[in-house]
Coordinates of C-alpha atoms in Angstrom, one line a residue:
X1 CA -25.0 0.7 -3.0
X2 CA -21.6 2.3 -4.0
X3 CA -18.8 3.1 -1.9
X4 CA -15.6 5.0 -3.2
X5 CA -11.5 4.9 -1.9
X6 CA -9.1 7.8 -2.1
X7 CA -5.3 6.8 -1.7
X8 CA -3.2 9.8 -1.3
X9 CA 0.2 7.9 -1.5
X10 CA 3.7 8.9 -1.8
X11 CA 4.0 7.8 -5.7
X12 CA 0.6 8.0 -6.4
X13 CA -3.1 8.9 -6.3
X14 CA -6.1 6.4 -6.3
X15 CA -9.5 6.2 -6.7
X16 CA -11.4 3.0 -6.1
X17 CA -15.0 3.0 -6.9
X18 CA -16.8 -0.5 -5.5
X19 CA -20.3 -2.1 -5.8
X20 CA -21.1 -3.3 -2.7
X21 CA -23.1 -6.7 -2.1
X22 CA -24.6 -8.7 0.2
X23 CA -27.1 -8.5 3.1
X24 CA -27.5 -9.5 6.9
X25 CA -24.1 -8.4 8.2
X26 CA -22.7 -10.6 5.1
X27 CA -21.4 -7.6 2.8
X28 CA -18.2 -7.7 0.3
X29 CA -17.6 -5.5 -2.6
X30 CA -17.3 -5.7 -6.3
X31 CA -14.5 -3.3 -7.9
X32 CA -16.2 -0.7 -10.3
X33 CA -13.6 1.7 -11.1
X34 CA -10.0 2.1 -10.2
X35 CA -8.2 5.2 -11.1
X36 CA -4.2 5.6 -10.2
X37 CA -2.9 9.1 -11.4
X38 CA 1.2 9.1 -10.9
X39 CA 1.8 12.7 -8.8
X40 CA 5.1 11.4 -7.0
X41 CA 3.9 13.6 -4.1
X42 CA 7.2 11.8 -2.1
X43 CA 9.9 13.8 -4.3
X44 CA 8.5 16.9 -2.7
X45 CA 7.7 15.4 0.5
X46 CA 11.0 13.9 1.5
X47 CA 13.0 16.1 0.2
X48 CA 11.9 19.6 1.1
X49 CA 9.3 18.4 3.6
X50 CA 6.3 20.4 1.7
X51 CA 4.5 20.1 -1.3
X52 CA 5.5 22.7 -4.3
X53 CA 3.1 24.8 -5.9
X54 CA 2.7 22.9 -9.0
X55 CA 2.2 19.2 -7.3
X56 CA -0.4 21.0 -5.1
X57 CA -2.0 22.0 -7.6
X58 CA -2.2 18.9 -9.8
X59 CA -3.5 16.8 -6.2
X60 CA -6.3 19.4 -6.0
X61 CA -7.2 19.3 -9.8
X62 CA -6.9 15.7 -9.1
X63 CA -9.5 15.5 -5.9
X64 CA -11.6 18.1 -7.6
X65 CA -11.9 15.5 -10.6
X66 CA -12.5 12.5 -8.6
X67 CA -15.6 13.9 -6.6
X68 CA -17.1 15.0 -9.8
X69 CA -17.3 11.4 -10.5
X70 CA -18.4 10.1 -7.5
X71 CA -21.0 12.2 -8.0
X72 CA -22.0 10.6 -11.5
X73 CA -21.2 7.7 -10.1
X74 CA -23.3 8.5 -7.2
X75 CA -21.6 7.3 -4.7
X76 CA -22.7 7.3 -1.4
X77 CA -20.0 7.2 0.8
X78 CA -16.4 7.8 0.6
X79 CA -12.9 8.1 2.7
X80 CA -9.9 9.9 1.3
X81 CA -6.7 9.2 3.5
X82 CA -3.4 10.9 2.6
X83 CA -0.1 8.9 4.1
X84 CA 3.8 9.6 4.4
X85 CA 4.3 12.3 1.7
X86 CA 1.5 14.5 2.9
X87 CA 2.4 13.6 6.7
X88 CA 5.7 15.1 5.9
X89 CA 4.9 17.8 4.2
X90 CA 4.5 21.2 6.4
X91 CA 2.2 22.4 4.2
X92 CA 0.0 19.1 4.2
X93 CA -2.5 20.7 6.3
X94 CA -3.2 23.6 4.2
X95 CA -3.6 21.8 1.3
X96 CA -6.5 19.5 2.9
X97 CA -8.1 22.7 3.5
X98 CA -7.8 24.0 -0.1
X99 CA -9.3 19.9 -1.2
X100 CA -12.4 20.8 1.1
X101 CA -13.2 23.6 -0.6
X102 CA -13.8 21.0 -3.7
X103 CA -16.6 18.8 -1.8
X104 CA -13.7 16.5 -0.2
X105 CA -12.1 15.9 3.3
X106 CA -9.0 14.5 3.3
X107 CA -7.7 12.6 6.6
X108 CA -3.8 12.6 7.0
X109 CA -3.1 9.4 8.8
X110 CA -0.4 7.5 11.2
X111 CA 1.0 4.9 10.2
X112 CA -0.7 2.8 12.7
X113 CA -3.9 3.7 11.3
X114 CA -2.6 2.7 7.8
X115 CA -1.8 -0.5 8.8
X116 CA -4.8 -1.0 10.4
X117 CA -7.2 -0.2 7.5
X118 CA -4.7 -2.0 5.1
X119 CA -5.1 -5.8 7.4
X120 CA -8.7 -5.1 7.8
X121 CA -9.7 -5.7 4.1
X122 CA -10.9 -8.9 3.9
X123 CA -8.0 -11.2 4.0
X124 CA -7.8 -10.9 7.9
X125 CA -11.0 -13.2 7.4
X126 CA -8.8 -16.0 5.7
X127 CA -5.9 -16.0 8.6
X128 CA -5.9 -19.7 9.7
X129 CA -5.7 -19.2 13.6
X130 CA -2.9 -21.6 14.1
X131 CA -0.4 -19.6 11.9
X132 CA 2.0 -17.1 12.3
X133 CA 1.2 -13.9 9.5
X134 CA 3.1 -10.7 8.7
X135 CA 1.5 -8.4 6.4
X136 CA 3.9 -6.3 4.6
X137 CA 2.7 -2.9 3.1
X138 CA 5.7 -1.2 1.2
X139 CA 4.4 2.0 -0.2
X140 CA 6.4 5.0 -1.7
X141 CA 7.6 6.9 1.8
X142 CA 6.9 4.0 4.4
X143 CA 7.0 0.1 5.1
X144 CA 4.0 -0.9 7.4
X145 CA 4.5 -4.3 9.5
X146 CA 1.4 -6.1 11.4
X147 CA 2.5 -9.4 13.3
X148 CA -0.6 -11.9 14.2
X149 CA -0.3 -14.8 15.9
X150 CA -3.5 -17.2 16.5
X151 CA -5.8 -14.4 14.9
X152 CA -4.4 -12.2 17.1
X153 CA -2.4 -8.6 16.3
X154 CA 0.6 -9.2 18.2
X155 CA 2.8 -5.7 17.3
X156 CA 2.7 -3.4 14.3
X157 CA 5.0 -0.8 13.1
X158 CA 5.6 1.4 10.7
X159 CA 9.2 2.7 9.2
X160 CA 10.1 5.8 7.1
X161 CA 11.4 3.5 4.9
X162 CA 9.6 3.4 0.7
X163 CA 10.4 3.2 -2.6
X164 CA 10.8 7.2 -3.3
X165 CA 12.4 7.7 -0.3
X166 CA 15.2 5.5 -1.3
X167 CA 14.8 6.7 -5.2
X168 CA 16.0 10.4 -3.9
X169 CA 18.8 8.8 -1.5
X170 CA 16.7 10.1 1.9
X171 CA 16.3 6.7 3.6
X172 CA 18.7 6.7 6.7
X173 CA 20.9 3.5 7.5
X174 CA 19.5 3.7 10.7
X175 CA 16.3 2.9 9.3
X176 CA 17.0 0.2 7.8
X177 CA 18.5 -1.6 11.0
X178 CA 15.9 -0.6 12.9
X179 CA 13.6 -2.3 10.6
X180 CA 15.8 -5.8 10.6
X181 CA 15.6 -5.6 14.2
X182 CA 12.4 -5.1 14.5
X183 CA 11.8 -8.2 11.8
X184 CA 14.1 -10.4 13.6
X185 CA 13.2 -10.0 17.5
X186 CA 9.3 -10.2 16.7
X187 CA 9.7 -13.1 14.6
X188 CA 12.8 -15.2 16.2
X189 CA 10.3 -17.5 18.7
X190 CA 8.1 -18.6 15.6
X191 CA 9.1 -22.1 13.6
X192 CA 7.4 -20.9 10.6
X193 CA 5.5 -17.1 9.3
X194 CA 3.9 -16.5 6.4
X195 CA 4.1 -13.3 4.9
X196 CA 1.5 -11.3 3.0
X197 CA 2.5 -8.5 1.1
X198 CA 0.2 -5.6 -0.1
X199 CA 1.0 -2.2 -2.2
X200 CA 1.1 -1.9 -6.3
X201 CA 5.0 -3.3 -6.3
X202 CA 4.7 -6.8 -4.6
X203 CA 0.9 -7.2 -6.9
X204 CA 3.4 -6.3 -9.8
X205 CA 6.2 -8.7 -8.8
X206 CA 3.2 -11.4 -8.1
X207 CA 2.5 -10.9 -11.9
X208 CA 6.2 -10.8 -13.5
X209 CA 6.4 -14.1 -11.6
X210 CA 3.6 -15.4 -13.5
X211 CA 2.3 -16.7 -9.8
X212 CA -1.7 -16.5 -9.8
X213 CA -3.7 -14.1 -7.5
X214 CA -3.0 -16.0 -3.8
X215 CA -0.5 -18.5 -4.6
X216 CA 1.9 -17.9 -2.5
X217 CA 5.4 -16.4 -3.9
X218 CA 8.5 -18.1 -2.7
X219 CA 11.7 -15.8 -1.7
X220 CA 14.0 -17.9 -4.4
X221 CA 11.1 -16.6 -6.6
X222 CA 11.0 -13.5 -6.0
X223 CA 14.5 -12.6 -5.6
X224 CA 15.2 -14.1 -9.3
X225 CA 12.1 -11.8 -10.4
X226 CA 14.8 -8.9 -8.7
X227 CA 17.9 -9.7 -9.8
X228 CA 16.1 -10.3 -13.4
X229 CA 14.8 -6.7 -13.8
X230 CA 18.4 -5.2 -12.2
X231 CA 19.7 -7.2 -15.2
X232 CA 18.1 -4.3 -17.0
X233 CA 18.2 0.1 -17.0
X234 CA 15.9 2.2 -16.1
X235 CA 14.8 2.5 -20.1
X236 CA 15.0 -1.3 -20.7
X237 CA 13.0 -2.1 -18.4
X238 CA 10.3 0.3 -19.6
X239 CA 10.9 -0.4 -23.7
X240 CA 11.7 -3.7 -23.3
X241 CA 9.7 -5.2 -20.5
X242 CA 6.8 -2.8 -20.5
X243 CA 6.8 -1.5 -17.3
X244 CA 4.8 1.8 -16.7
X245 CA 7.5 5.0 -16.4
X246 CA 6.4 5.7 -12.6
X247 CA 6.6 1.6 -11.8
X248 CA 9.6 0.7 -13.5
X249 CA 12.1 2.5 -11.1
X250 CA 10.3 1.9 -7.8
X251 CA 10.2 -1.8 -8.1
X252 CA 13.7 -2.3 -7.8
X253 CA 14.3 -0.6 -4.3
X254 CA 10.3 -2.1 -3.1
X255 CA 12.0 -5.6 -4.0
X256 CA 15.0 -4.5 -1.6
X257 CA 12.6 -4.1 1.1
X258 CA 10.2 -7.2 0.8
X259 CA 14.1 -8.9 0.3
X260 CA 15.3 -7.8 3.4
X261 CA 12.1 -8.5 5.7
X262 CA 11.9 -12.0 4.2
X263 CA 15.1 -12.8 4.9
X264 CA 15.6 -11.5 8.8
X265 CA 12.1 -12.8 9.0
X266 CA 13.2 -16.2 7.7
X267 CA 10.1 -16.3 5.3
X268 CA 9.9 -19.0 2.9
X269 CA 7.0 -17.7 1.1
X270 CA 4.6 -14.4 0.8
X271 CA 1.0 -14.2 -0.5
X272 CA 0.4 -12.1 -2.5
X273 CA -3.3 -11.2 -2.3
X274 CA -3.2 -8.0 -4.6
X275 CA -5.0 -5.4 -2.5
X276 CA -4.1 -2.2 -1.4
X277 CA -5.3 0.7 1.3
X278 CA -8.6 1.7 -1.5
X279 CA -9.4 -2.0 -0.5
X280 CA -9.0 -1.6 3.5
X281 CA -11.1 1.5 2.9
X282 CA -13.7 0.3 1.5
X283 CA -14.2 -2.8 4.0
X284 CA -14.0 0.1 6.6
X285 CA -17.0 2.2 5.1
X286 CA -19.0 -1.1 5.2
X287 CA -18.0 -2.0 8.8
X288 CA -19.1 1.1 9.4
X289 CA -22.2 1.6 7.7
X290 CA -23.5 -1.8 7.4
X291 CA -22.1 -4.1 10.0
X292 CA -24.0 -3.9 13.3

């Protein structure tokens, strides 16, 4: 059995292909193919709050690509959800209706519901129920927050607040104190929360670090991590420490933010359990097909 994830983010495009295993309610998933195509659908987004021509047209080609191999991969269910950029965008709706045309419905989603899918992959499974967690999800146009307290959601939100918004200078300073408010006054009565942060940018941080996959990563560590790569430019860090083009700028404001929510948060430490939305999707197709 083969499920497949579309991510329609603000920086970029995913596929996720998984095998899916199991029996008797007991199902996980095996990653067969991951795909990530760079379209930066945020500079458009954000900016001019609508998708140009040419981007439009790439994301299309892009979806028309991606169920032609689903189909060799025959795959037999899928969910594509698009998030900040193409919730922005005015013409976000027209363009979902151009995708269909391909074989493809695209669902534009909150960022309640992002949160949501992204917490139900199958780390909510591995909360201990007498800790305190916040999953952080920094993507490229929002940050989504989800507090839980004895296995318990206790508040979520999400804030206009990513890595390309702050790349073309439209994050607002109101924003941003909204966003240590909110960090502060739902954290203050805890002694101790851990943090686990999601999206390509903390997975890549995790690795920089050399920390292994769910070892926790301390904020000392982390912030040395930052303040090492803002040691370097924009070229050096892409000639010198090998950083892909569309990840070596974003990194250094996505550190900013896990920065800041650590701090106001008072978190000592964040897991770092390298999944992403494709991930919560694909736990939701089997909750949904499977799972009785």
């Amino acid at each position: 059995m083969r499920y497949a994830a579309i991510d329609i983010g603000s920086n970029a495009v995913r596929l996720l292909i998984a095998d899916i295993i199991g029996q008797k309610d007991q199902y996980n998933f095996k990653k067969n193919t991951l795909l990530r195509v760079p379209l930066r659908l945020g500079d458009d987004a954000f900016i001019h709050q609508e998708i140009s021509p040419r981007k439009a047209e790439s994301l299309i080609k892009t979806m028309k690509a991606f169920r032609e191999l689903m189909d060799v991969y025959h795959v037999e269910d899928y969910m594509a959800c698009a998030t900040s950029a193409m919730r922005d965008a005015r013409n976000g709706a027209d363009i979902v209706a151009e995708v269909k045309k391909n074989g493809i419905n695209i669902d534009i989603i909150e960022g309640a519901k992002e949160a949501e899918i992204i917490y139900n992959s199958h780390w909510d499974n591995k909360m201990e129920k007498d800790k305190v967690y916040l999953y952080i999800d920094v993507g490229g146009g929002s940050t989504e927050l989800s507090l839980f307290a004895n296995g318990v959601l206790v508040n979520s939100k999400s804030f206009n607040l990513g890595t390309i918004r702050i790349l073309d200078n439209q994050d607002k300073a109101e924003t941003w104190d909204e966003l240590r408010e909110w960090v502060r006054s739902n954290t203050h009565m805890y002694k101790q929360v851990v943090g686990i942060g999601t999206g390509g940018n903390i997975n890549k941080l995790a690795r920089l670090s050399n920390e292994k996959v769910d070892k926790p990563l301390s904020y000392a560590k982390l912030k040395a991590v930052y303040e090492h790569l803002s040691s370097f430019s924009l070229k050096e860090r892409i000639i010198l420490l090998g950083l892909n083009e569309d990840r070596a700028d974003v990194i250094i404001p996505a550190s900013e933010i896990f920065l800041t929510i650590m701090k106001y948060g008072r978190l000592k430490q964040i897991i770092v359990p390298r999944v992403g939305l494709v991930d919560g999707v694909i736990r939701t197709l089997i909750n949904r097909n499977l799972v009785k």
